PDB file of C-alpha atoms in Angstrom:
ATOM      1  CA  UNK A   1      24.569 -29.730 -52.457  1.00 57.00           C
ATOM      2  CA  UNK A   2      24.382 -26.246 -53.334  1.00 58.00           C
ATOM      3  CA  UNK A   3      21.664 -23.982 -51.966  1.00 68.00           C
ATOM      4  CA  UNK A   4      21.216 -26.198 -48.298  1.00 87.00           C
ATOM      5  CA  UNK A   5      23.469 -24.055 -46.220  1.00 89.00           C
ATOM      6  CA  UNK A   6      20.945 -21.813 -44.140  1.00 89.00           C
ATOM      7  CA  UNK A   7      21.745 -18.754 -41.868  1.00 89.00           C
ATOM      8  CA  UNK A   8      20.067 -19.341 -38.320  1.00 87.00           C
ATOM      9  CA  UNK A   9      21.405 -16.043 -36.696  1.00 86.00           C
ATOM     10  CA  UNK A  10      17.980 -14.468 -36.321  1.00 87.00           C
ATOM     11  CA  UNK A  11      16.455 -18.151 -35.711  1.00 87.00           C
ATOM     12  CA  UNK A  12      19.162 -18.709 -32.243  1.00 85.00           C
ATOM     13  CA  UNK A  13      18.453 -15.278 -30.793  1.00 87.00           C
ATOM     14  CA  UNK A  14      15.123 -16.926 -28.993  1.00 85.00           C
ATOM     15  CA  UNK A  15      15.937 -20.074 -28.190  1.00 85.00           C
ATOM     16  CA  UNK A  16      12.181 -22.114 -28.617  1.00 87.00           C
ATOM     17  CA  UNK A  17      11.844 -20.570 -32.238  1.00 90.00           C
ATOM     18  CA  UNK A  18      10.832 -22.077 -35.228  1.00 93.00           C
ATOM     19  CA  UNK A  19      11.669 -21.938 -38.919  1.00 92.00           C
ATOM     20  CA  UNK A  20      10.325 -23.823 -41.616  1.00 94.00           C
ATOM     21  CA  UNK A  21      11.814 -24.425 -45.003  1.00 92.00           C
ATOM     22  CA  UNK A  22      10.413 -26.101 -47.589  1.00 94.00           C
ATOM     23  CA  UNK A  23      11.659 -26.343 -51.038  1.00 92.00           C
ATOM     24  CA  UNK A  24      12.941 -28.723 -54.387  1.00 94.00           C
ATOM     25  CA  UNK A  25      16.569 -29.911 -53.283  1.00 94.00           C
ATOM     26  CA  UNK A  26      18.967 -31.452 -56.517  1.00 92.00           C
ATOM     27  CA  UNK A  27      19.612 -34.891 -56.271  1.00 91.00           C
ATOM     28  CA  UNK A  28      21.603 -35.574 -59.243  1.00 87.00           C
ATOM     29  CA  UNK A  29      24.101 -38.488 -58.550  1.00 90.00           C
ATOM     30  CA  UNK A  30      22.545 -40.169 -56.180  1.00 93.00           C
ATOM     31  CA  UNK A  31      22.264 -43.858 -56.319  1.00 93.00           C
ATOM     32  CA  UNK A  32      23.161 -47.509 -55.015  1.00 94.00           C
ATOM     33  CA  UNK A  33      23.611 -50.655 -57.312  1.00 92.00           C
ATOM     34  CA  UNK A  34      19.986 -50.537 -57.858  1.00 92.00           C
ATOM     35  CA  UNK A  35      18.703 -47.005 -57.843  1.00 95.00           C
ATOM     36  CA  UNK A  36      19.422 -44.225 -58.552  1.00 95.00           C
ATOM     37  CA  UNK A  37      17.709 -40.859 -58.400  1.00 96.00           C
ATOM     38  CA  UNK A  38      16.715 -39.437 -62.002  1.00 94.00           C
ATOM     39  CA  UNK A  39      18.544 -36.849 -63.564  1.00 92.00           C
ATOM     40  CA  UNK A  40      16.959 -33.987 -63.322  1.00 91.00           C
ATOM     41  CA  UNK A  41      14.511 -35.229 -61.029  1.00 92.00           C
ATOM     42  CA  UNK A  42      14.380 -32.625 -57.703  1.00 93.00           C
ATOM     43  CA  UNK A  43      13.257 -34.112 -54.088  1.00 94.00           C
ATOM     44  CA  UNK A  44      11.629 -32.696 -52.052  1.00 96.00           C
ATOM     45  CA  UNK A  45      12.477 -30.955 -48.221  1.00 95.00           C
ATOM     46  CA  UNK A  46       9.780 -30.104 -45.824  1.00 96.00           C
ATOM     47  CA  UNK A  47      11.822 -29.521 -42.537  1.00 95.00           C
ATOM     48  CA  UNK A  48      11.598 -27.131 -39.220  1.00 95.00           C
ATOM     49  CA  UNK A  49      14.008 -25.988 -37.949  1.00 94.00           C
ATOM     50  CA  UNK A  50      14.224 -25.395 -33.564  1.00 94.00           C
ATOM     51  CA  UNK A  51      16.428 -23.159 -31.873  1.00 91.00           C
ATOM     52  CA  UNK A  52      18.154 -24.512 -28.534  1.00 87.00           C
ATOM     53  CA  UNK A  53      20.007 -22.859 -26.078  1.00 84.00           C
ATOM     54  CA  UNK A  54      23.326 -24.512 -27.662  1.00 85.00           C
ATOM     55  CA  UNK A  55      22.338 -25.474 -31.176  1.00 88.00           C
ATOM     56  CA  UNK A  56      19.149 -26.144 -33.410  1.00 90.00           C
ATOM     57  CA  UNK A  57      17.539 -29.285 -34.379  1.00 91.00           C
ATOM     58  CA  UNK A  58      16.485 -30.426 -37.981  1.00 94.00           C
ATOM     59  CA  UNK A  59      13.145 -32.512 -38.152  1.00 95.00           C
ATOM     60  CA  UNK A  60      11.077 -33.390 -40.948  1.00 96.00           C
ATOM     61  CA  UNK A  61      10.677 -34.773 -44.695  1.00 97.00           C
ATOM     62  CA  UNK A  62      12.749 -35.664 -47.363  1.00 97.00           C
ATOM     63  CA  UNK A  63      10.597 -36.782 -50.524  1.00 97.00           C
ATOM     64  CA  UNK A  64      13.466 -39.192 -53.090  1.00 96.00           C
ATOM     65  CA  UNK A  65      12.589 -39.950 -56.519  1.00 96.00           C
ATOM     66  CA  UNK A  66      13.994 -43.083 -57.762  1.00 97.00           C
ATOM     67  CA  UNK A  67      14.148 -45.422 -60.651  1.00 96.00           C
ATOM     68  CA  UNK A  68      15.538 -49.302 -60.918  1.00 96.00           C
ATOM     69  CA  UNK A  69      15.047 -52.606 -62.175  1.00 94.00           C
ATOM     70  CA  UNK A  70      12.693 -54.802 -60.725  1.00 92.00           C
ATOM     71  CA  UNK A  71      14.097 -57.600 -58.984  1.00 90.00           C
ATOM     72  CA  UNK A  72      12.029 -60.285 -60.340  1.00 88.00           C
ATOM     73  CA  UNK A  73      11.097 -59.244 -64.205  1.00 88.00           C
ATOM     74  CA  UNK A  74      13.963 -56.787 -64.345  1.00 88.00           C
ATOM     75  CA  UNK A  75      11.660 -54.082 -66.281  1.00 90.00           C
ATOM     76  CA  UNK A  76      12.612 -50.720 -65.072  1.00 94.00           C
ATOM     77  CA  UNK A  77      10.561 -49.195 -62.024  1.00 95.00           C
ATOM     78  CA  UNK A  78      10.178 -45.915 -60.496  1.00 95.00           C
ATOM     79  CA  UNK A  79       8.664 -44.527 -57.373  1.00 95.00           C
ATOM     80  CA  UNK A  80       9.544 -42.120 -54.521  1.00 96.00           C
ATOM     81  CA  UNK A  81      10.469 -43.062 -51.293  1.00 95.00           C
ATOM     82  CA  UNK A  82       9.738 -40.449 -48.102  1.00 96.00           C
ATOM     83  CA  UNK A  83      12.797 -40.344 -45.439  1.00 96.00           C
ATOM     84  CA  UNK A  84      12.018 -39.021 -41.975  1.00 96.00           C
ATOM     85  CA  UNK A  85      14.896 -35.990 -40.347  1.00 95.00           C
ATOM     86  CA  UNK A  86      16.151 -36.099 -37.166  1.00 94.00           C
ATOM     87  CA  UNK A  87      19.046 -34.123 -36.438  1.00 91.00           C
ATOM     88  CA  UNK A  88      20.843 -31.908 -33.784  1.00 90.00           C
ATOM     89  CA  UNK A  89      23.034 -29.123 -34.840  1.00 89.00           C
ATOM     90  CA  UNK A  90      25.627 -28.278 -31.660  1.00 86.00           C
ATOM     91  CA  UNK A  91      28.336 -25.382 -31.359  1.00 81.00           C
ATOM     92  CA  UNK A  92      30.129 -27.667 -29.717  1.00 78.00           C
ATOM     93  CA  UNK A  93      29.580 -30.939 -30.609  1.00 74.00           C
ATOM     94  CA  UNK A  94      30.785 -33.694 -28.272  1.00 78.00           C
ATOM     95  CA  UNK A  95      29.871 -37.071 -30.119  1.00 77.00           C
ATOM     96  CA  UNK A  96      29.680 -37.612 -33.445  1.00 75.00           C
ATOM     97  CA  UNK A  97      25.642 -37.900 -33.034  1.00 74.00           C
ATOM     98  CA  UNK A  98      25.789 -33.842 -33.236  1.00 78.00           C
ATOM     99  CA  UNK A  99      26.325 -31.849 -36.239  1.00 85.00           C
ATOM    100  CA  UNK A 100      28.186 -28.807 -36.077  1.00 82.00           C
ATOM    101  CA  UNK A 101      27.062 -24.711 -36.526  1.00 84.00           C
ATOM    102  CA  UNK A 102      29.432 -23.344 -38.965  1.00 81.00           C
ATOM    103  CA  UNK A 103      29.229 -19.857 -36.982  1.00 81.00           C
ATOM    104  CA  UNK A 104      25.803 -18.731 -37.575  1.00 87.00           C
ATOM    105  CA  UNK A 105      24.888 -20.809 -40.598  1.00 90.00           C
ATOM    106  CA  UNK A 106      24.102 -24.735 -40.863  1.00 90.00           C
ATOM    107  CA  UNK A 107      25.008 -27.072 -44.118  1.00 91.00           C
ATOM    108  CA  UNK A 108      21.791 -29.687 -44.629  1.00 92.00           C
ATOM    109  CA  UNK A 109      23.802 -30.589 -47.888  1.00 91.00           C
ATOM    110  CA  UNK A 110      25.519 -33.866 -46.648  1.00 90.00           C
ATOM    111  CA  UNK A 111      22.583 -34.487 -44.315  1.00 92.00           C
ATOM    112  CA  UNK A 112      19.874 -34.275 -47.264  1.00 94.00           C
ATOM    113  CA  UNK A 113      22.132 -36.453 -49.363  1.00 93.00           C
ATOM    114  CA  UNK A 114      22.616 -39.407 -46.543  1.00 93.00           C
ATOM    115  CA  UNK A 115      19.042 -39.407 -46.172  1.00 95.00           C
ATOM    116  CA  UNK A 116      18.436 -39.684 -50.219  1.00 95.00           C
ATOM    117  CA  UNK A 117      21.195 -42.674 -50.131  1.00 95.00           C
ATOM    118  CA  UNK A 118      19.336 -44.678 -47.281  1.00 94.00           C
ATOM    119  CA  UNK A 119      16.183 -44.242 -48.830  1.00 95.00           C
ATOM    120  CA  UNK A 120      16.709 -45.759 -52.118  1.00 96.00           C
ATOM    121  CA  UNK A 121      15.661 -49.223 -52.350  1.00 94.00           C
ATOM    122  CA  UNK A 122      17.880 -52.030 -52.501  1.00 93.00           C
ATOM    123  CA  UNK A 123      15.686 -53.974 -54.189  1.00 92.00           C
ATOM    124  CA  UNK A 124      13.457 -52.672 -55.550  1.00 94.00           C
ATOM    125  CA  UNK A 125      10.159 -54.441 -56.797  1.00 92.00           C
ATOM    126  CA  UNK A 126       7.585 -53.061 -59.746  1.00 91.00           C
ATOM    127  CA  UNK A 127       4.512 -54.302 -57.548  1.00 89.00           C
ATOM    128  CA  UNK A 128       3.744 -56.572 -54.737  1.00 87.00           C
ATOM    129  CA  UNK A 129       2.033 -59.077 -57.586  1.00 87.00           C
ATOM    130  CA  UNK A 130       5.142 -59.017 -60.336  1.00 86.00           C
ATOM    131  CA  UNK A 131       5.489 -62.491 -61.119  1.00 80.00           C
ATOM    132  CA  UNK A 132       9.430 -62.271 -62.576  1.00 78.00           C
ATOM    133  CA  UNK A 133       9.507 -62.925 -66.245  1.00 72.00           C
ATOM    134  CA  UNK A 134       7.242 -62.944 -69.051  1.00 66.00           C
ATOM    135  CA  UNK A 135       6.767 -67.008 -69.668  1.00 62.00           C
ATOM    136  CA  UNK A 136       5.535 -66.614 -73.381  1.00 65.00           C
ATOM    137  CA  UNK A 137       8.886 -64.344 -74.145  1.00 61.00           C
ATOM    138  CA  UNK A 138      10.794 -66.456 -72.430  1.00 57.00           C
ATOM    139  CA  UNK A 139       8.992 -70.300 -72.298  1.00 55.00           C
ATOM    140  CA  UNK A 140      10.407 -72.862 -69.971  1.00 55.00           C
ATOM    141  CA  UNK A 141      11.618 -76.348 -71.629  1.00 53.00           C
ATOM    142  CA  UNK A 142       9.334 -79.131 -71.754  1.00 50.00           C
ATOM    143  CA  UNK A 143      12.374 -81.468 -70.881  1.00 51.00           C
ATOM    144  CA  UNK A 144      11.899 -83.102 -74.125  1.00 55.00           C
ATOM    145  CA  UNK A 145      15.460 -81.628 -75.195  1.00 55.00           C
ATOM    146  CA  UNK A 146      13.769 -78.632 -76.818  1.00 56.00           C
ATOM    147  CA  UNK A 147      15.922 -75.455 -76.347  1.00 60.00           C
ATOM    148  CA  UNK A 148      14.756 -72.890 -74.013  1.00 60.00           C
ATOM    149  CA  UNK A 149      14.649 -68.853 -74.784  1.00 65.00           C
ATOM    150  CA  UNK A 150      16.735 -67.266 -72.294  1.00 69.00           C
ATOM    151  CA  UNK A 151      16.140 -64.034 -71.223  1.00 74.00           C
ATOM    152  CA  UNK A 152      19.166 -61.645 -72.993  1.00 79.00           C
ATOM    153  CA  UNK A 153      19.448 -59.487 -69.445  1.00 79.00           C
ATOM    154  CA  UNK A 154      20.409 -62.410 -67.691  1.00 78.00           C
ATOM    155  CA  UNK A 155      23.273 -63.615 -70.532  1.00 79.00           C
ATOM    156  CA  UNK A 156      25.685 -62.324 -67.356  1.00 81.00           C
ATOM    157  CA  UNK A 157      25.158 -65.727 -66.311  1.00 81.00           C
ATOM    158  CA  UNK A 158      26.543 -67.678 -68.594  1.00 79.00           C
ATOM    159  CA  UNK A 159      29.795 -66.551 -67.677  1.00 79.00           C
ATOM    160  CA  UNK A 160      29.788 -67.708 -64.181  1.00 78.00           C
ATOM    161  CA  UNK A 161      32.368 -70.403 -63.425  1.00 75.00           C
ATOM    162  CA  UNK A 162      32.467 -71.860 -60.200  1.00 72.00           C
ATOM    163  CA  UNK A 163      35.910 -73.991 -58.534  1.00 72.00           C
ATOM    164  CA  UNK A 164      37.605 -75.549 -61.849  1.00 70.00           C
ATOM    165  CA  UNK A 165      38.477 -78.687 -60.010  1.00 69.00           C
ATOM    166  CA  UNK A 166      34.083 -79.040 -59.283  1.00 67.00           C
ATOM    167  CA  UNK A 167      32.154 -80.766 -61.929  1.00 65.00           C
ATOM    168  CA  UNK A 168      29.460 -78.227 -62.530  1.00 62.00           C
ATOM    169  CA  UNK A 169      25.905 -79.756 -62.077  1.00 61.00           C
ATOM    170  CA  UNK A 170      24.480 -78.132 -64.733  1.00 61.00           C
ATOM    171  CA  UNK A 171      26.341 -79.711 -67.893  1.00 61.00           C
TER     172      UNK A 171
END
């Protein structure tokens, strides 16, 4: 992620210091099976940054746009999910818990774009109150042998074969 590598020469001279950055960070190709960030869509990183005696730590925000399906109607969704930073930055790191200092600069690239990953939903839901599908597009049979509508986005389904030597319940 271009533009998160930042110089913390001046910042490690005192150790105790502070630096804050804030600013728009690209998220462009971020996504899980049922996410994904928008394109074109920034987040956004509110962070300070702390010198220490052997390294600087990372704590803050990281604000992720995101769009999906709903899991129960399937219409798309959006919202924007708010990560929390923690993170240590060591010149010698001993465990993989610690980051390394690239000599006086530090990359938040890879740790921005973890934090975007994790904080996409895996499933995520248009509104505590969606319902799932629209019963009048999609009515329900009577059981009088009447033909139900099936919804189109679920056609996937029909596909599914189970063990060829099981009856299948359904036919």
């Amino acid at each position: 992620m271009a533009g998160l590598r930042v110089g913390v020469a001046d910042l490690r001279r005192h150790p105790g210091q502070r630096q804050a950055i804030e600013r728009d960070v690209e998220l462009d190709g971020v996504e899980v099976s049922t996410a994904a960030v928008p394109s074109g869509s920034p987040g956004h990183l509110d962070v300070v940054l702390e010198s220490l005696s052997d390294g600087v730590t990372v704590s803050g925000r990281l604000s992720v746009p995101w769009e999906g399906p709903c899991r129960r109607c399937l219409e798309q969704t959006s919202g924007v999910e708010v990560v929390e930073l923690r993170e240590v930055f060591s010149d010698s790191p001993v465990d993989d818990d610690l980051l390394s200092i690239d000599g006086d600069v530090i990359d938040l690239g890879p740790v921005v774009r973890d934090a975007a990953v994790l904080a996409l939903p895996v499933a995520p839901l248009c509104g505590e109150d969606c319902l799932g599908p629209d019963p009048d597009h999609f009515p329900v049979g009577t059981g009088d042998g009447a033909e139900r509508a099936v919804d189109p986005r679920w056609s996937a389904l029909d596909e599914l074969r189970f063990d060829p030597g099981v009856p299948d319940p359904l036919e």
